[in-house]
């Protein structure tokens, strides 16, 4: 448990990048007569609503020499227009009518996320600040939750080792239902033709396979002898990062350069593909979850009336998804405890409400697939500086246009723990 | 829905045959109450319509890719051979590939993508992210990242008309509560 103490959960905000440096956007402002402020602001809100700048106050109030001075934002400035006097045609009559003198100035582009950031913003133009109401922040996680989260991250990390194949560690994904605390699906990268873990039961009893598929000695830089244990022990995250070359999300374009010709000797499994450049761990896990769904609920015609009744209930109660979910859970629990056969109600819509644990931050393909599949929370341990989509290169959770937004957390795991979890071939799954 | 064209000549865009893509496959999807992402069918690439209500990641592009890869693996092509062939392939699709599909197409190293209408919510070829220009985003030489050429607005009106018809009909696979499904008599 001491080990768990050092683990840490970091919420990766779904806001555009955070720093005290204020991102700004240019607007046209003008001083106005305080007496006219009311009607000017009302008209401007109609003429030029500041839809994407709701955090910005329309009016700035200053006191100079005991006199109140007001200036008002007229509209966004055209960023390509060099001429500072240029005013959109739509509000030219308005400006003439009130005899205004527009000048350019800057305002904060995004709402502040911290008090410090807000104070910085207000130095250039007043904004409003609403402390985060994000109900998925780390602060709301109970000790029990944390324990569960760490546990499943360990499961995921151990799984990278279990599919230790071709001297390479693979990414691992575990989809978990946080309510029942059960694993819904799990998977490893399957972009590599040598992979021998396409059986669904691969998670269990993999040790043999692990040994069996371990490395010809020459492919490992640090190998002294042919003893596999030596090979494994000499593996170090720091010393040989090429051991990560097989992690699909880190090196998505490397599939074409993988060892050739060996797949012919592979026994073909029920799986259609012996290798597939897009079968990253997250995508395979989604597929496995869908497969489970199909098996558990073979009748696809979900009882309409029942689910509609449930939906009506949910829809009218609250708009906050977490509350809705709680209510949904309560209803489902009640149904289960009543021992009714209404299993249709429990059928998940895609992966709604489920969490996914990934050892490496996903690439944009996997991250977007998780949006489509309506995952609730993503936990990853290691950032993906190459092409990470959840903070490192892109920040998909901050794209407002998407129809679903998950919460993203990075679990900072001490390096030695990762090494231990990946390498320790003795059974340590009973931790936590 | 989708279509691949193995690039054979230098005409680049749509030939007369290219206009045959249209509504047949998309209408089929429409009848099966799936989202009609339309089809340019070349090379006999043609997969069944997959139920999106169980796995929302089975987009037309992904189906097309799987069909191709399966076919080529059956023939016994190795990764290098598959990569070479993909780099000679163009994709025609009614709607701009989403971020997931655009990344996938870049990973595969496809040559060109032609699409009908833009996808202003999920588009990965310029609307939201520009994954076809991924080489510009990543530091040079950091990865063997591949972008691809992209041309939107191909027969856009027809693409939009198909989608409009689908959504007027109502998507029975959308999460409930949602608009009720109506039978759209004009889809035949």
PDB file of N, CA and C in Angstrom, chain B residues 28-113:
ATOM      1  N   UNK B  28     -29.071   2.074 -49.800  1.00  0.00           N
ATOM      2  CA  UNK B  28     -29.165   0.789 -49.118  1.00  0.00           C
ATOM      3  C   UNK B  28     -29.037   1.004 -47.615  1.00  0.00           C
ATOM      4  N   UNK B  29     -28.076   1.822 -47.242  1.00  0.00           N
ATOM      5  CA  UNK B  29     -27.885   2.117 -45.826  1.00  0.00           C
ATOM      6  C   UNK B  29     -29.118   2.792 -45.269  1.00  0.00           C
ATOM      7  N   UNK B  30     -29.667   3.669 -46.079  1.00  0.00           N
ATOM      8  CA  UNK B  30     -30.836   4.419 -45.650  1.00  0.00           C
ATOM      9  C   UNK B  30     -31.986   3.467 -45.345  1.00  0.00           C
ATOM     10  N   UNK B  31     -32.148   2.478 -46.215  1.00  0.00           N
ATOM     11  CA  UNK B  31     -33.227   1.523 -45.995  1.00  0.00           C
ATOM     12  C   UNK B  31     -32.979   0.693 -44.748  1.00  0.00           C
ATOM     13  N   UNK B  32     -31.701   0.438 -44.477  1.00  0.00           N
ATOM     14  CA  UNK B  32     -31.383  -0.347 -43.278  1.00  0.00           C
ATOM     15  C   UNK B  32     -31.281   0.544 -42.046  1.00  0.00           C
ATOM     16  N   UNK B  33     -31.633   1.790 -42.206  1.00  0.00           N
ATOM     17  CA  UNK B  33     -31.627   2.755 -41.104  1.00  0.00           C
ATOM     18  C   UNK B  33     -30.251   2.963 -40.518  1.00  0.00           C
ATOM     19  N   UNK B  34     -29.257   2.955 -41.358  1.00  0.00           N
ATOM     20  CA  UNK B  34     -27.921   3.314 -40.922  1.00  0.00           C
ATOM     21  C   UNK B  34     -27.585   4.676 -41.500  1.00  0.00           C
ATOM     22  N   UNK B  35     -26.546   5.282 -40.955  1.00  0.00           N
ATOM     23  CA  UNK B  35     -26.156   6.592 -41.459  1.00  0.00           C
ATOM     24  C   UNK B  35     -25.564   6.430 -42.864  1.00  0.00           C
ATOM     25  N   UNK B  36     -26.096   7.156 -43.831  1.00  0.00           N
ATOM     26  CA  UNK B  36     -25.633   6.965 -45.203  1.00  0.00           C
ATOM     27  C   UNK B  36     -24.390   7.772 -45.505  1.00  0.00           C
ATOM     28  N   UNK B  37     -23.253   7.187 -45.429  1.00  0.00           N
ATOM     29  CA  UNK B  37     -22.064   7.949 -45.732  1.00  0.00           C
ATOM     30  C   UNK B  37     -21.621   7.738 -47.174  1.00  0.00           C
ATOM     31  N   UNK B  38     -22.560   7.205 -47.981  1.00  0.00           N
ATOM     32  CA  UNK B  38     -22.324   7.215 -49.433  1.00  0.00           C
ATOM     33  C   UNK B  38     -21.161   6.411 -49.951  1.00  0.00           C
ATOM     34  N   UNK B  39     -21.094   6.240 -51.233  1.00  0.00           N
ATOM     35  CA  UNK B  39     -20.144   5.268 -51.736  1.00  0.00           C
ATOM     36  C   UNK B  39     -19.641   5.594 -53.127  1.00  0.00           C
ATOM     37  N   UNK B  40     -18.358   5.511 -53.239  1.00  0.00           N
ATOM     38  CA  UNK B  40     -17.785   5.392 -54.568  1.00  0.00           C
ATOM     39  C   UNK B  40     -17.234   3.989 -54.613  1.00  0.00           C
ATOM     40  N   UNK B  41     -17.769   3.166 -55.389  1.00  0.00           N
ATOM     41  CA  UNK B  41     -17.336   1.779 -55.329  1.00  0.00           C
ATOM     42  C   UNK B  41     -16.394   1.435 -56.473  1.00  0.00           C
ATOM     43  N   UNK B  42     -15.185   1.204 -56.123  1.00  0.00           N
ATOM     44  CA  UNK B  42     -14.179   0.753 -57.071  1.00  0.00           C
ATOM     45  C   UNK B  42     -13.610  -0.531 -56.531  1.00  0.00           C
ATOM     46  N   UNK B  43     -12.991  -1.299 -57.318  1.00  0.00           N
ATOM     47  CA  UNK B  43     -12.244  -2.450 -56.834  1.00  0.00           C
ATOM     48  C   UNK B  43     -13.095  -3.445 -56.056  1.00  0.00           C
ATOM     49  N   UNK B  44     -14.350  -3.432 -56.239  1.00  0.00           N
ATOM     50  CA  UNK B  44     -15.220  -4.379 -55.539  1.00  0.00           C
ATOM     51  C   UNK B  44     -15.098  -4.328 -54.028  1.00  0.00           C
ATOM     52  N   UNK B  45     -14.679  -3.212 -53.524  1.00  0.00           N
ATOM     53  CA  UNK B  45     -14.620  -3.103 -52.072  1.00  0.00           C
ATOM     54  C   UNK B  45     -16.019  -2.793 -51.576  1.00  0.00           C
ATOM     55  N   UNK B  46     -16.550  -3.663 -50.805  1.00  0.00           N
ATOM     56  CA  UNK B  46     -17.954  -3.499 -50.464  1.00  0.00           C
ATOM     57  C   UNK B  46     -18.256  -4.330 -49.219  1.00  0.00           C
ATOM     58  N   UNK B  47     -18.389  -3.691 -48.119  1.00  0.00           N
ATOM     59  CA  UNK B  47     -18.675  -4.438 -46.897  1.00  0.00           C
ATOM     60  C   UNK B  47     -20.126  -4.229 -46.488  1.00  0.00           C
ATOM     61  N   UNK B  48     -20.603  -5.098 -45.674  1.00  0.00           N
ATOM     62  CA  UNK B  48     -21.977  -4.967 -45.197  1.00  0.00           C
ATOM     63  C   UNK B  48     -22.113  -3.777 -44.273  1.00  0.00           C
ATOM     64  N   UNK B  49     -23.326  -3.409 -44.013  1.00  0.00           N
ATOM     65  CA  UNK B  49     -23.568  -2.289 -43.119  1.00  0.00           C
ATOM     66  C   UNK B  49     -23.507  -2.797 -41.684  1.00  0.00           C
ATOM     67  N   UNK B  50     -22.681  -2.183 -40.902  1.00  0.00           N
ATOM     68  CA  UNK B  50     -22.444  -2.665 -39.543  1.00  0.00           C
ATOM     69  C   UNK B  50     -23.302  -1.875 -38.558  1.00  0.00           C
ATOM     70  N   UNK B  51     -23.910  -2.533 -37.602  1.00  0.00           N
ATOM     71  CA  UNK B  51     -24.756  -1.780 -36.678  1.00  0.00           C
ATOM     72  C   UNK B  51     -23.949  -0.837 -35.795  1.00  0.00           C
ATOM     73  N   UNK B  52     -24.182   0.438 -35.989  1.00  0.00           N
ATOM     74  CA  UNK B  52     -23.421   1.433 -35.244  1.00  0.00           C
ATOM     75  C   UNK B  52     -23.896   1.574 -33.805  1.00  0.00           C
ATOM     76  N   UNK B  53     -25.011   0.958 -33.478  1.00  0.00           N
ATOM     77  CA  UNK B  53     -25.497   1.162 -32.117  1.00  0.00           C
ATOM     78  C   UNK B  53     -24.737   0.305 -31.118  1.00  0.00           C
ATOM     79  N   UNK B  54     -23.969  -0.655 -31.602  1.00  0.00           N
ATOM     80  CA  UNK B  54     -23.157  -1.447 -30.687  1.00  0.00           C
ATOM     81  C   UNK B  54     -21.736  -0.946 -30.696  1.00  0.00           C
ATOM     82  N   UNK B  55     -21.269  -0.581 -31.854  1.00  0.00           N
ATOM     83  CA  UNK B  55     -19.890  -0.118 -31.964  1.00  0.00           C
ATOM     84  C   UNK B  55     -19.867   1.107 -32.865  1.00  0.00           C
ATOM     85  N   UNK B  56     -19.798   2.253 -32.232  1.00  0.00           N
ATOM     86  CA  UNK B  56     -19.923   3.506 -32.979  1.00  0.00           C
ATOM     87  C   UNK B  56     -18.662   3.851 -33.740  1.00  0.00           C
ATOM     88  N   UNK B  57     -17.670   2.974 -33.695  1.00  0.00           N
ATOM     89  CA  UNK B  57     -16.417   3.274 -34.381  1.00  0.00           C
ATOM     90  C   UNK B  57     -16.346   2.592 -35.741  1.00  0.00           C
ATOM     91  N   UNK B  58     -17.386   1.856 -36.091  1.00  0.00           N
ATOM     92  CA  UNK B  58     -17.349   1.152 -37.370  1.00  0.00           C
ATOM     93  C   UNK B  58     -17.802   2.086 -38.483  1.00  0.00           C
ATOM     94  N   UNK B  59     -17.053   3.120 -38.679  1.00  0.00           N
ATOM     95  CA  UNK B  59     -17.377   4.067 -39.739  1.00  0.00           C
ATOM     96  C   UNK B  59     -17.070   3.430 -41.093  1.00  0.00           C
ATOM     97  N   UNK B  60     -17.686   4.003 -42.097  1.00  0.00           N
ATOM     98  CA  UNK B  60     -17.520   3.485 -43.450  1.00  0.00           C
ATOM     99  C   UNK B  60     -16.051   3.317 -43.818  1.00  0.00           C
ATOM    100  N   UNK B  61     -15.242   4.314 -43.440  1.00  0.00           N
ATOM    101  CA  UNK B  61     -13.831   4.252 -43.804  1.00  0.00           C
ATOM    102  C   UNK B  61     -13.172   3.033 -43.179  1.00  0.00           C
ATOM    103  N   UNK B  62     -13.517   2.773 -41.916  1.00  0.00           N
ATOM    104  CA  UNK B  62     -12.907   1.653 -41.213  1.00  0.00           C
ATOM    105  C   UNK B  62     -13.359   0.329 -41.839  1.00  0.00           C
ATOM    106  N   UNK B  63     -14.623   0.281 -42.226  1.00  0.00           N
ATOM    107  CA  UNK B  63     -15.130  -0.918 -42.894  1.00  0.00           C
ATOM    108  C   UNK B  63     -14.369  -1.153 -44.193  1.00  0.00           C
ATOM    109  N   UNK B  64     -14.190  -0.081 -44.936  1.00  0.00           N
ATOM    110  CA  UNK B  64     -13.519  -0.195 -46.223  1.00  0.00           C
ATOM    111  C   UNK B  64     -12.095  -0.700 -46.033  1.00  0.00           C
ATOM    112  N   UNK B  65     -11.407  -0.108 -45.036  1.00  0.00           N
ATOM    113  CA  UNK B  65     -10.025  -0.495 -44.772  1.00  0.00           C
ATOM    114  C   UNK B  65      -9.948  -1.976 -44.411  1.00  0.00           C
ATOM    115  N   UNK B  66     -10.873  -2.406 -43.557  1.00  0.00           N
ATOM    116  CA  UNK B  66     -10.857  -3.806 -43.131  1.00  0.00           C
ATOM    117  C   UNK B  66     -11.073  -4.743 -44.311  1.00  0.00           C
ATOM    118  N   UNK B  67     -11.986  -4.360 -45.170  1.00  0.00           N
ATOM    119  CA  UNK B  67     -12.265  -5.224 -46.314  1.00  0.00           C
ATOM    120  C   UNK B  67     -11.018  -5.361 -47.188  1.00  0.00           C
ATOM    121  N   UNK B  68     -10.382  -4.235 -47.419  1.00  0.00           N
ATOM    122  CA  UNK B  68      -9.173  -4.252 -48.239  1.00  0.00           C
ATOM    123  C   UNK B  68      -8.086  -5.093 -47.592  1.00  0.00           C
ATOM    124  N   UNK B  69      -7.855  -4.851 -46.305  1.00  0.00           N
ATOM    125  CA  UNK B  69      -6.765  -5.545 -45.627  1.00  0.00           C
ATOM    126  C   UNK B  69      -7.014  -7.044 -45.585  1.00  0.00           C
ATOM    127  N   UNK B  70      -8.261  -7.404 -45.381  1.00  0.00           N
ATOM    128  CA  UNK B  70      -8.570  -8.823 -45.320  1.00  0.00           C
ATOM    129  C   UNK B  70      -8.268  -9.470 -46.667  1.00  0.00           C
ATOM    130  N   UNK B  71      -8.740  -8.790 -47.699  1.00  0.00           N
ATOM    131  CA  UNK B  71      -8.526  -9.300 -49.048  1.00  0.00           C
ATOM    132  C   UNK B  71      -7.029  -9.476 -49.329  1.00  0.00           C
ATOM    133  N   UNK B  72      -6.270  -8.460 -48.969  1.00  0.00           N
ATOM    134  CA  UNK B  72      -4.840  -8.491 -49.286  1.00  0.00           C
ATOM    135  C   UNK B  72      -4.089  -9.490 -48.426  1.00  0.00           C
ATOM    136  N   UNK B  73      -4.546  -9.667 -47.197  1.00  0.00           N
ATOM    137  CA  UNK B  73      -3.873 -10.660 -46.359  1.00  0.00           C
ATOM    138  C   UNK B  73      -4.160 -12.060 -46.857  1.00  0.00           C
ATOM    139  N   UNK B  74      -5.364 -12.248 -47.403  1.00  0.00           N
ATOM    140  CA  UNK B  74      -5.712 -13.551 -47.966  1.00  0.00           C
ATOM    141  C   UNK B  74      -4.768 -13.882 -49.123  1.00  0.00           C
ATOM    142  N   UNK B  75      -4.500 -12.850 -49.923  1.00  0.00           N
ATOM    143  CA  UNK B  75      -3.582 -13.053 -51.041  1.00  0.00           C
ATOM    144  C   UNK B  75      -2.183 -13.362 -50.521  1.00  0.00           C
ATOM    145  N   UNK B  76      -1.886 -12.881 -49.319  1.00  0.00           N
ATOM    146  CA  UNK B  76      -0.584 -13.176 -48.722  1.00  0.00           C
ATOM    147  C   UNK B  76       0.385 -12.022 -48.770  1.00  0.00           C
ATOM    148  N   UNK B  77      -0.126 -10.811 -49.015  1.00  0.00           N
ATOM    149  CA  UNK B  77       0.752  -9.650 -49.021  1.00  0.00           C
ATOM    150  C   UNK B  77       1.298  -9.411 -47.621  1.00  0.00           C
ATOM    151  N   UNK B  78       2.547  -9.032 -47.534  1.00  0.00           N
ATOM    152  CA  UNK B  78       3.084  -8.655 -46.231  1.00  0.00           C
ATOM    153  C   UNK B  78       2.891  -7.157 -46.008  1.00  0.00           C
ATOM    154  N   UNK B  79       3.364  -6.688 -44.862  1.00  0.00           N
ATOM    155  CA  UNK B  79       3.105  -5.288 -44.507  1.00  0.00           C
ATOM    156  C   UNK B  79       3.620  -4.315 -45.547  1.00  0.00           C
ATOM    157  N   UNK B  80       4.814  -4.591 -46.025  1.00  0.00           N
ATOM    158  CA  UNK B  80       5.431  -3.672 -46.974  1.00  0.00           C
ATOM    159  C   UNK B  80       4.607  -3.610 -48.256  1.00  0.00           C
ATOM    160  N   UNK B  81       4.171  -4.789 -48.720  1.00  0.00           N
ATOM    161  CA  UNK B  81       3.373  -4.832 -49.944  1.00  0.00           C
ATOM    162  C   UNK B  81       2.049  -4.107 -49.754  1.00  0.00           C
ATOM    163  N   UNK B  82       1.454  -4.329 -48.573  1.00  0.00           N
ATOM    164  CA  UNK B  82       0.189  -3.644 -48.294  1.00  0.00           C
ATOM    165  C   UNK B  82       0.411  -2.135 -48.244  1.00  0.00           C
ATOM    166  N   UNK B  83       1.499  -1.733 -47.599  1.00  0.00           N
ATOM    167  CA  UNK B  83       1.779  -0.296 -47.485  1.00  0.00           C
ATOM    168  C   UNK B  83       1.969   0.314 -48.873  1.00  0.00           C
ATOM    169  N   UNK B  84       2.685  -0.395 -49.723  1.00  0.00           N
ATOM    170  CA  UNK B  84       2.901   0.122 -51.075  1.00  0.00           C
ATOM    171  C   UNK B  84       1.588   0.277 -51.833  1.00  0.00           C
ATOM    172  N   UNK B  85       0.725  -0.709 -51.679  1.00  0.00           N
ATOM    173  CA  UNK B  85      -0.556  -0.633 -52.395  1.00  0.00           C
ATOM    174  C   UNK B  85      -1.416   0.502 -51.850  1.00  0.00           C
ATOM    175  N   UNK B  86      -1.424   0.618 -50.523  1.00  0.00           N
ATOM    176  CA  UNK B  86      -2.255   1.686 -49.944  1.00  0.00           C
ATOM    177  C   UNK B  86      -1.774   3.060 -50.408  1.00  0.00           C
ATOM    178  N   UNK B  87      -0.481   3.188 -50.601  1.00  0.00           N
ATOM    179  CA  UNK B  87       0.033   4.491 -51.012  1.00  0.00           C
ATOM    180  C   UNK B  87      -0.359   4.813 -52.454  1.00  0.00           C
ATOM    181  N   UNK B  88      -0.978   3.848 -53.127  1.00  0.00           N
ATOM    182  CA  UNK B  88      -1.484   4.095 -54.481  1.00  0.00           C
ATOM    183  C   UNK B  88      -3.009   4.158 -54.480  1.00  0.00           C
ATOM    184  N   UNK B  89      -3.612   4.207 -53.306  1.00  0.00           N
ATOM    185  CA  UNK B  89      -5.079   4.191 -53.222  1.00  0.00           C
ATOM    186  C   UNK B  89      -5.638   5.573 -52.883  1.00  0.00           C
ATOM    187  N   UNK B  90      -6.789   5.846 -53.470  1.00  0.00           N
ATOM    188  CA  UNK B  90      -7.550   7.039 -53.107  1.00  0.00           C
ATOM    189  C   UNK B  90      -8.843   6.598 -52.453  1.00  0.00           C
ATOM    190  N   UNK B  91      -9.359   7.424 -51.581  1.00  0.00           N
ATOM    191  CA  UNK B  91     -10.636   7.114 -50.938  1.00  0.00           C
ATOM    192  C   UNK B  91     -11.667   8.152 -51.341  1.00  0.00           C
ATOM    193  N   UNK B  92     -12.840   7.684 -51.678  1.00  0.00           N
ATOM    194  CA  UNK B  92     -13.958   8.575 -51.969  1.00  0.00           C
ATOM    195  C   UNK B  92     -15.025   8.348 -50.905  1.00  0.00           C
ATOM    196  N   UNK B  93     -15.474   9.409 -50.308  1.00  0.00           N
ATOM    197  CA  UNK B  93     -16.434   9.229 -49.220  1.00  0.00           C
ATOM    198  C   UNK B  93     -17.372  10.432 -49.217  1.00  0.00           C
ATOM    199  N   UNK B  94     -18.632  10.207 -48.876  1.00  0.00           N
ATOM    200  CA  UNK B  94     -19.599  11.306 -48.954  1.00  0.00           C
ATOM    201  C   UNK B  94     -19.302  12.428 -47.977  1.00  0.00           C
ATOM    202  N   UNK B  95     -18.866  12.036 -46.757  1.00  0.00           N
ATOM    203  CA  UNK B  95     -18.687  13.052 -45.725  1.00  0.00           C
ATOM    204  C   UNK B  95     -17.220  13.079 -45.303  1.00  0.00           C
ATOM    205  N   UNK B  96     -16.718  14.243 -45.004  1.00  0.00           N
ATOM    206  CA  UNK B  96     -15.337  14.398 -44.548  1.00  0.00           C
ATOM    207  C   UNK B  96     -15.031  13.389 -43.437  1.00  0.00           C
ATOM    208  N   UNK B  97     -13.933  12.651 -43.551  1.00  0.00           N
ATOM    209  CA  UNK B  97     -13.598  11.683 -42.496  1.00  0.00           C
ATOM    210  C   UNK B  97     -13.478  12.372 -41.134  1.00  0.00           C
ATOM    211  N   UNK B  98     -13.930  11.684 -40.093  1.00  0.00           N
ATOM    212  CA  UNK B  98     -13.822  12.241 -38.745  1.00  0.00           C
ATOM    213  C   UNK B  98     -12.372  12.147 -38.281  1.00  0.00           C
ATOM    214  N   UNK B  99     -12.122  12.653 -37.097  1.00  0.00           N
ATOM    215  CA  UNK B  99     -10.757  12.695 -36.564  1.00  0.00           C
ATOM    216  C   UNK B  99     -10.171  11.285 -36.473  1.00  0.00           C
ATOM    217  N   UNK B 100     -10.999  10.346 -36.069  1.00  0.00           N
ATOM    218  CA  UNK B 100     -10.525   8.961 -35.963  1.00  0.00           C
ATOM    219  C   UNK B 100     -10.139   8.423 -37.339  1.00  0.00           C
ATOM    220  N   UNK B 101     -11.034   8.582 -38.293  1.00  0.00           N
ATOM    221  CA  UNK B 101     -10.782   8.017 -39.620  1.00  0.00           C
ATOM    222  C   UNK B 101      -9.636   8.740 -40.316  1.00  0.00           C
ATOM    223  N   UNK B 102      -9.555  10.042 -40.127  1.00  0.00           N
ATOM    224  CA  UNK B 102      -8.479  10.794 -40.773  1.00  0.00           C
ATOM    225  C   UNK B 102      -7.129  10.329 -40.240  1.00  0.00           C
ATOM    226  N   UNK B 103      -7.048  10.105 -38.926  1.00  0.00           N
ATOM    227  CA  UNK B 103      -5.795   9.584 -38.366  1.00  0.00           C
ATOM    228  C   UNK B 103      -5.498   8.213 -38.954  1.00  0.00           C
ATOM    229  N   UNK B 104      -6.528   7.387 -39.023  1.00  0.00           N
ATOM    230  CA  UNK B 104      -6.350   6.037 -39.558  1.00  0.00           C
ATOM    231  C   UNK B 104      -5.827   6.101 -40.994  1.00  0.00           C
ATOM    232  N   UNK B 105      -6.390   6.983 -41.794  1.00  0.00           N
ATOM    233  CA  UNK B 105      -5.974   7.087 -43.192  1.00  0.00           C
ATOM    234  C   UNK B 105      -4.526   7.563 -43.294  1.00  0.00           C
ATOM    235  N   UNK B 106      -4.149   8.412 -42.350  1.00  0.00           N
ATOM    236  CA  UNK B 106      -2.762   8.863 -42.320  1.00  0.00           C
ATOM    237  C   UNK B 106      -1.834   7.719 -41.903  1.00  0.00           C
ATOM    238  N   UNK B 107      -2.255   6.949 -40.909  1.00  0.00           N
ATOM    239  CA  UNK B 107      -1.456   5.806 -40.456  1.00  0.00           C
ATOM    240  C   UNK B 107      -1.253   4.826 -41.609  1.00  0.00           C
ATOM    241  N   UNK B 108      -2.300   4.656 -42.405  1.00  0.00           N
ATOM    242  CA  UNK B 108      -2.217   3.707 -43.509  1.00  0.00           C
ATOM    243  C   UNK B 108      -1.414   4.257 -44.671  1.00  0.00           C
ATOM    244  N   UNK B 109      -1.262   5.572 -44.716  1.00  0.00           N
ATOM    245  CA  UNK B 109      -0.501   6.170 -45.805  1.00  0.00           C
ATOM    246  C   UNK B 109      -1.251   6.192 -47.116  1.00  0.00           C
ATOM    247  N   UNK B 110      -2.530   6.513 -47.035  1.00  0.00           N
ATOM    248  CA  UNK B 110      -3.336   6.572 -48.257  1.00  0.00           C
ATOM    249  C   UNK B 110      -2.892   7.777 -49.089  1.00  0.00           C
ATOM    250  N   UNK B 111      -3.161   7.726 -50.416  1.00  0.00           N
ATOM    251  CA  UNK B 111      -2.629   8.768 -51.283  1.00  0.00           C
ATOM    252  C   UNK B 111      -3.487  10.027 -51.245  1.00  0.00           C
ATOM    253  N   UNK B 112      -4.789   9.862 -51.506  1.00  0.00           N
ATOM    254  CA  UNK B 112      -5.661  11.028 -51.614  1.00  0.00           C
ATOM    255  C   UNK B 112      -7.035  10.696 -51.058  1.00  0.00           C
ATOM    256  N   UNK B 113      -7.723  11.706 -50.570  1.00  0.00           N
ATOM    257  CA  UNK B 113      -9.091  11.508 -50.109  1.00  0.00           C
ATOM    258  C   UNK B 113      -9.977  12.548 -50.781  1.00  0.00           C
TER     259      UNK B 113
END
